[in-house]
Coordinates of C-alpha atoms in Angstrom, one line a residue:
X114 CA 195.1 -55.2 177.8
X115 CA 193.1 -56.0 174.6
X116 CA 191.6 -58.7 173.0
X117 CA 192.5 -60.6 169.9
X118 CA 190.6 -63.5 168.4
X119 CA 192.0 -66.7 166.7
X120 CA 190.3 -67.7 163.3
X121 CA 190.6 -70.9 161.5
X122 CA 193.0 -70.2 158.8
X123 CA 191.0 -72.4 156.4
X124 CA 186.9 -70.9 156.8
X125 CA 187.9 -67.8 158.9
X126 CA 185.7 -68.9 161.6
X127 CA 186.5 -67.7 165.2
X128 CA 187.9 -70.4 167.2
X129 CA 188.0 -68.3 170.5
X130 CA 188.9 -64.8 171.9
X131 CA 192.0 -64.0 174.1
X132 CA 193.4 -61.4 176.6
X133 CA 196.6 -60.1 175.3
X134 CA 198.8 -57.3 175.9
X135 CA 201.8 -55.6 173.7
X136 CA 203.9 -57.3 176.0
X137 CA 202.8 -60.6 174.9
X138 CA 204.8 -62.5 172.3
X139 CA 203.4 -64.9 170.0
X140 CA 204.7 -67.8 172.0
X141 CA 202.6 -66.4 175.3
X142 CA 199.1 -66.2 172.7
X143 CA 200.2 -69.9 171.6
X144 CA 200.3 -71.0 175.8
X145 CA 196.9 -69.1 176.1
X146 CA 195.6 -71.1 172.9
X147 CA 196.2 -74.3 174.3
X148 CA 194.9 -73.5 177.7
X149 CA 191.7 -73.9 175.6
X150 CA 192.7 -76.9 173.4
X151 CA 195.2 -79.3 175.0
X152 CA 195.7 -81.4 172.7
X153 CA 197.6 -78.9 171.4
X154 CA 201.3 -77.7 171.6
X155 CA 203.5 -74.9 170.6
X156 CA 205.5 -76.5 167.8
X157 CA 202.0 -77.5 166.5
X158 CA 200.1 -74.1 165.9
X159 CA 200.9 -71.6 163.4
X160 CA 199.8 -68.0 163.0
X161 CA 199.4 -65.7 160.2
X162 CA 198.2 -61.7 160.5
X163 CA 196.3 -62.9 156.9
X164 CA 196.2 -66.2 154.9
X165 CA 198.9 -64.9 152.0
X166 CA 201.4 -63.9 155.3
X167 CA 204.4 -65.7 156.5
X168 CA 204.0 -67.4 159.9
X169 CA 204.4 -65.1 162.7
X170 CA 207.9 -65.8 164.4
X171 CA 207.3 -67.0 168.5
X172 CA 209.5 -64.2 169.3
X173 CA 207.5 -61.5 167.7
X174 CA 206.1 -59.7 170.1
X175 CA 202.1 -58.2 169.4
X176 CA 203.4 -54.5 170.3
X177 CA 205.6 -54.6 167.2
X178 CA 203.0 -55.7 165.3
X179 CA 201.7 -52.5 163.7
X180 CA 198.3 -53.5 162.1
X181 CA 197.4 -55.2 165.6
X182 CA 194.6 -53.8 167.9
X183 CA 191.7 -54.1 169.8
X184 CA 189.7 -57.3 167.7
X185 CA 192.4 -58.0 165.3
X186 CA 192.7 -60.8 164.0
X187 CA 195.3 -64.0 164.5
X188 CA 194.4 -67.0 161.6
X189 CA 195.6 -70.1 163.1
X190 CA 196.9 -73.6 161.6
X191 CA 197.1 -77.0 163.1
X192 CA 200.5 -78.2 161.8
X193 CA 200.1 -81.6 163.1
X194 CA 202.3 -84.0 165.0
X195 CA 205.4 -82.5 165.3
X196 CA 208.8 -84.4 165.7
X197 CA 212.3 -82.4 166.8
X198 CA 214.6 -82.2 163.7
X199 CA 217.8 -83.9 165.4
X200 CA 215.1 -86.7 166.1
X201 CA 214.3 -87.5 162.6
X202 CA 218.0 -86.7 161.5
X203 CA 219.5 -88.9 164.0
X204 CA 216.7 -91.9 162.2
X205 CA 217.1 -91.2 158.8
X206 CA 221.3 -91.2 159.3
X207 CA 221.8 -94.0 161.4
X208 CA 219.2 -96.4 159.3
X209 CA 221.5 -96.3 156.5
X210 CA 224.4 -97.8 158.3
X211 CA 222.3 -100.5 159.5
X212 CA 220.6 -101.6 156.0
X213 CA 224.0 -101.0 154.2
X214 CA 225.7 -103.3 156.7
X215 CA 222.7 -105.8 155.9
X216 CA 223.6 -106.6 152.9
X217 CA 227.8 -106.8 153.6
X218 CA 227.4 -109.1 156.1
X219 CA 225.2 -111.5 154.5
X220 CA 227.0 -111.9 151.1
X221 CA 227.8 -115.4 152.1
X222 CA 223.7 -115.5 153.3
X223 CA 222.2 -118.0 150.1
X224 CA 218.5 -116.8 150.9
X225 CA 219.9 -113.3 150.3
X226 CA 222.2 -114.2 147.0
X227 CA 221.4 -117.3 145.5
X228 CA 224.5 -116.7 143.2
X229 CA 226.8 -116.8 146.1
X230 CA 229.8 -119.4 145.9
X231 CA 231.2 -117.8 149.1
X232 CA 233.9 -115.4 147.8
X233 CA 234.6 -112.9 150.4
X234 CA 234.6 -109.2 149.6
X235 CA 236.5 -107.6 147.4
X236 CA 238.7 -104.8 147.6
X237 CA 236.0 -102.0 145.9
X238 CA 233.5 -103.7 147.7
X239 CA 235.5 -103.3 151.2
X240 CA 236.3 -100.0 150.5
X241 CA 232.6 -98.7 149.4
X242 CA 231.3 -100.2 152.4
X243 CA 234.0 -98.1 154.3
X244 CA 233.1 -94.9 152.3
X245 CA 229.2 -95.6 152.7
X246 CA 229.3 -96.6 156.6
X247 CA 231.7 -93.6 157.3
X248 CA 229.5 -91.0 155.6
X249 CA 226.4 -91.6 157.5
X250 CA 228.7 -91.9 161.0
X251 CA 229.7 -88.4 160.1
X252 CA 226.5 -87.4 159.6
X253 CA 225.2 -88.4 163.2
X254 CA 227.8 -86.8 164.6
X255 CA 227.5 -83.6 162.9
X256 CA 223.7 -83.8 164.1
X257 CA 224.7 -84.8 167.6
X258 CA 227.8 -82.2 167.7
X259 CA 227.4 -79.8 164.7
X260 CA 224.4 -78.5 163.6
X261 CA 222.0 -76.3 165.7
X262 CA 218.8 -75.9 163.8
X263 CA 216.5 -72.9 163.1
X264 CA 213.3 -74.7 163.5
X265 CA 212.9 -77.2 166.3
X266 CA 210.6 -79.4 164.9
X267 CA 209.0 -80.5 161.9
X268 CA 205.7 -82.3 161.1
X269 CA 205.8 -86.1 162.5
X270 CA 205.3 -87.6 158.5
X271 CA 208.5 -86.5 157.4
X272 CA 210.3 -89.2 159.6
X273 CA 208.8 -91.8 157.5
X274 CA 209.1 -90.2 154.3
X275 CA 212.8 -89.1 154.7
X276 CA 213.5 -92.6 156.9
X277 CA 212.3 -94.5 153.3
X278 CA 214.2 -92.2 151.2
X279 CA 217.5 -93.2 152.8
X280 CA 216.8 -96.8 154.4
X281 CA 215.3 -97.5 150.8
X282 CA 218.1 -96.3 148.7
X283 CA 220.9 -97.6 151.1
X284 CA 219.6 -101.2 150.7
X285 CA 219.7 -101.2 147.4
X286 CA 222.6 -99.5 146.7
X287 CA 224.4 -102.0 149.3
X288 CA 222.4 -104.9 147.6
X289 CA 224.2 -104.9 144.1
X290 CA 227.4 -103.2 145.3
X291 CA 228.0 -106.8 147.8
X292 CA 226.2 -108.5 144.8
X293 CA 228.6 -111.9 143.9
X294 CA 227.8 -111.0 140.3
X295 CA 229.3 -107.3 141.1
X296 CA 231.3 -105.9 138.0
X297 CA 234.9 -103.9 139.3
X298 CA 235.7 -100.6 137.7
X299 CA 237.7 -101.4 134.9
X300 CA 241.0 -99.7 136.2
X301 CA 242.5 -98.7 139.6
X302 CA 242.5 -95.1 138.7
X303 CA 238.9 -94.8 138.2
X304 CA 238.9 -96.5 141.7
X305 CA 241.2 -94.0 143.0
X306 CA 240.0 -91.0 141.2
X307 CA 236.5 -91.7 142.7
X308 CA 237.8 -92.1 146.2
X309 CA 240.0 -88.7 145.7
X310 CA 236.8 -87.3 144.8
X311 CA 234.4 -88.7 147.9
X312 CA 237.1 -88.1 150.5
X313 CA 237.0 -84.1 148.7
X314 CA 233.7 -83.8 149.3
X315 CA 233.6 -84.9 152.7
X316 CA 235.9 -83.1 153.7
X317 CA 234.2 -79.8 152.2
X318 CA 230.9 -81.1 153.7
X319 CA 232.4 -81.4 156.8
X320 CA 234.3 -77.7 157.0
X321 CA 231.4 -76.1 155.8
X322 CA 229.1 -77.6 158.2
X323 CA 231.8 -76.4 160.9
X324 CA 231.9 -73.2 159.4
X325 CA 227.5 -72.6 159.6
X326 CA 228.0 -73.3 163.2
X327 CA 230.5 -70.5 163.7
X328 CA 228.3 -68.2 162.4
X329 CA 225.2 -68.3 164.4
X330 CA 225.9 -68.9 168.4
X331 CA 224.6 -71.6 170.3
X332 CA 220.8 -70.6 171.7
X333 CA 220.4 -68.1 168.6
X334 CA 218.5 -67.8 166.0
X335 CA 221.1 -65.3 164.3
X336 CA 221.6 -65.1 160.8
X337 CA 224.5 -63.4 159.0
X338 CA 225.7 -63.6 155.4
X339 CA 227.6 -66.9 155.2
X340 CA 231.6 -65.8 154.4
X341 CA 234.3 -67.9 154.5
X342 CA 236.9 -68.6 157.2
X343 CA 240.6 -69.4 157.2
X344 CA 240.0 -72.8 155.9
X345 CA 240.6 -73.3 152.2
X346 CA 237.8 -75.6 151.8
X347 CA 235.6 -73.3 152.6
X348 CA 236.2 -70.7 149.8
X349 CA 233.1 -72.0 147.9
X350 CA 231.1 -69.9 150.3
X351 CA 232.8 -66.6 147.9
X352 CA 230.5 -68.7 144.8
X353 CA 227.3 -70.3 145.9
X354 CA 225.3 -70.1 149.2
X355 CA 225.1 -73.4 150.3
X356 CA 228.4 -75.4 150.0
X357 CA 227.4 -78.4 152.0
X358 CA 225.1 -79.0 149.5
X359 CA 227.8 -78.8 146.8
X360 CA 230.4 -80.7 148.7
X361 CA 227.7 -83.2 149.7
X362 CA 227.0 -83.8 145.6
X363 CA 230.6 -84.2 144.9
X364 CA 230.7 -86.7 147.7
X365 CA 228.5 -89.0 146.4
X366 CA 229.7 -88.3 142.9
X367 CA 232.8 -90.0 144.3
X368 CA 231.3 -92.5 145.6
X369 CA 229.5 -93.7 142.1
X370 CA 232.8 -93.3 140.4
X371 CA 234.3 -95.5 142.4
X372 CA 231.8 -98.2 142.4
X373 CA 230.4 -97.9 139.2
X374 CA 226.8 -98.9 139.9
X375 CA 223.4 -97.5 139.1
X376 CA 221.6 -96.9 142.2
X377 CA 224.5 -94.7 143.4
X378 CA 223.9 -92.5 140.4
X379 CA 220.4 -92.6 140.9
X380 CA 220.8 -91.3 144.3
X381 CA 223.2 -88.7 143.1
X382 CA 221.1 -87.4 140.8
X383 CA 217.8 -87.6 142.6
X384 CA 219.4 -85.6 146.0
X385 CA 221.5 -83.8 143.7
X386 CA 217.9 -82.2 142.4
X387 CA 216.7 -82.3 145.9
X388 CA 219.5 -80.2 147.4
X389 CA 219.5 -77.8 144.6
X390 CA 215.9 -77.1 145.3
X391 CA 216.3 -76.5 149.3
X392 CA 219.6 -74.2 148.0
X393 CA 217.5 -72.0 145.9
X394 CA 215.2 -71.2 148.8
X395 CA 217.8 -70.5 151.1
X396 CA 219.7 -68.0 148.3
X397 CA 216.2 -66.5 147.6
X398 CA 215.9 -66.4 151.2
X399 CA 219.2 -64.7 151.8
X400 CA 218.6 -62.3 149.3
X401 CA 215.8 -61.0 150.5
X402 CA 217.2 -60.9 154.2
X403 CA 220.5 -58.9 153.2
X404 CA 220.5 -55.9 151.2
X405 CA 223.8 -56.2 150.2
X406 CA 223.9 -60.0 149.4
X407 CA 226.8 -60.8 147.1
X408 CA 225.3 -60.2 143.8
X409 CA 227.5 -63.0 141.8
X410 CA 226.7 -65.6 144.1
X411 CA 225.2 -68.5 143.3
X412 CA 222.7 -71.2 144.9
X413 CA 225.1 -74.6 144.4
X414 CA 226.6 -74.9 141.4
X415 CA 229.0 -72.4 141.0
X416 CA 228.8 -69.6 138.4
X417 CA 225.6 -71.6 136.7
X418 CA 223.0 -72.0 139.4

């Protein structure tokens, strides 16, 4: 038995003292650390054995920590509200169906189009609504079905900064796609090619996603090198580290292609940058993980970056 204390990790002032012993993980110091403030939870606090450290895992347990002993010090960090991951996935996906569908269904609506001389939907405009509606469908499923995350919460703000990234775009996007004013591609093979192209990407997305479960079993935290797997559509994984990513950006390139309008391509190109950001941490990441990380592999786009 020993003690450690818990410093604020912004003045270094001593918040309180606690029993401990090598036994203890970090997750038993959290329960200890709330004992004395209630309000908080595990999720919620954060510990680092200095300010420039990484976050101490829960797992970790303090008699693997070398440089801890007797008075050592643990700097802690209120993180906030917290929200679980599949939470704030399952409201940012399933929002855009709903706005989307807003704007479909009330093309006839004069309050919403004043233009409107009640055409019904044409056959782009049918089929994008398909394309848009079956994405984010996908999506909720792969969050209810698919993904098992690494982290089981983030903080509480990111619901509504991610729910008006994707509600926002989606009604606009749906808005002047179901516009009566709405231009057509001018040929069926641009149509085509960009529904080739969406349905590609999907189904990349899709086998990829599959694929990241495979590799780390359910109730893990395991990480391995990502590889690919008897499925052809997953031999991206031999180019860039995160082929979801690249597969989701070739989705969506579709998807402009075939309708032709600006606030798809502005949502391309704006999670486009997004995704490439989260993919270069993850390949730093992995790199730094795995010694013997494949050296000519990319972050997302392959053989370039």
């Amino acid at each position: 038995m020993f003690q450690i204390d818990i410093a604020n990790g912004k003045t270094g002032k001593t918040l309180l003292t606690v029993d401990v012993t090598k036994a203890d993980s970090i997750l038993d110091v959290k329960k200890k650390h709330i004992k004395e403030k209630t309000y908080l939870y595990p999720s919620r606090i954060s510990y680092k054995l200095s300010l420039k450290d990484k976050a101490l895992s829960e797992d970790v347990k303090l008699g693997d920590i070398e440089t801890l002993c007797d008075g050592s010090v643990l700097y802690f960090k209120d993180l906030g509200p917290q929200i679980g991951w599949a939470t704030v996935f399952l409201a940012e996906y399933t929002g855009p169906i709903f706005c989307y569908l807003v704007f479909y269904i009330s093309r006839k609506c004069d309050w919403v189009y004043p233009d409107n001389e009640g055409a019904p939907h044409n056959f782009v405009q049918n089929l994008a609504c398909a394309c848009y509606v079956g994405h984010y469908v996908k999506r909720v499923l792969e969050t209810i079905f698919i993904h098992r995350f690494s982290k089981a919460t983030m903080p509480i703000g990111n619901l509504f900064k991610n729910c008006t990234y994707y509600w926002g775009f989606s009604s606009f996007i749906s808005y002047f796609i179901n516009h009566p004013l709405y231009t057509l591609p001018s040929t069926d093979t641009q149509v085509y090619a960009g529904l080739s192209i969406y349905l590609l990407g999907e189904l990349g997305n899709l086998s990829t996603h599959l694929a990241f479960k495979n590799m780390r079993p359910a109730g893990t935290k395991t990480r391995v090198i990502p590889r690919p797997n008897g499925n052809p559509l997953c031999f991206l994984f031999n180019l860039v580290s995160c082929p979801n990513y690249t597969y989701e950006v070739i989705s969506w390139i579709g998807f402009t292609v075939l309708t032709q309008t600006f606030f798809a391509g502005l949502f391309t190109f704006v999670g486009g940058a997004q995704m490439l950001q989260w993919a270069l941490g993850k390949h730093r990441t992995y790199k730094k993980e795995f010694k013997d990380y494949p050296k000519n592999r990319k972050a997302m786009i392959p053989f370039i970056l």
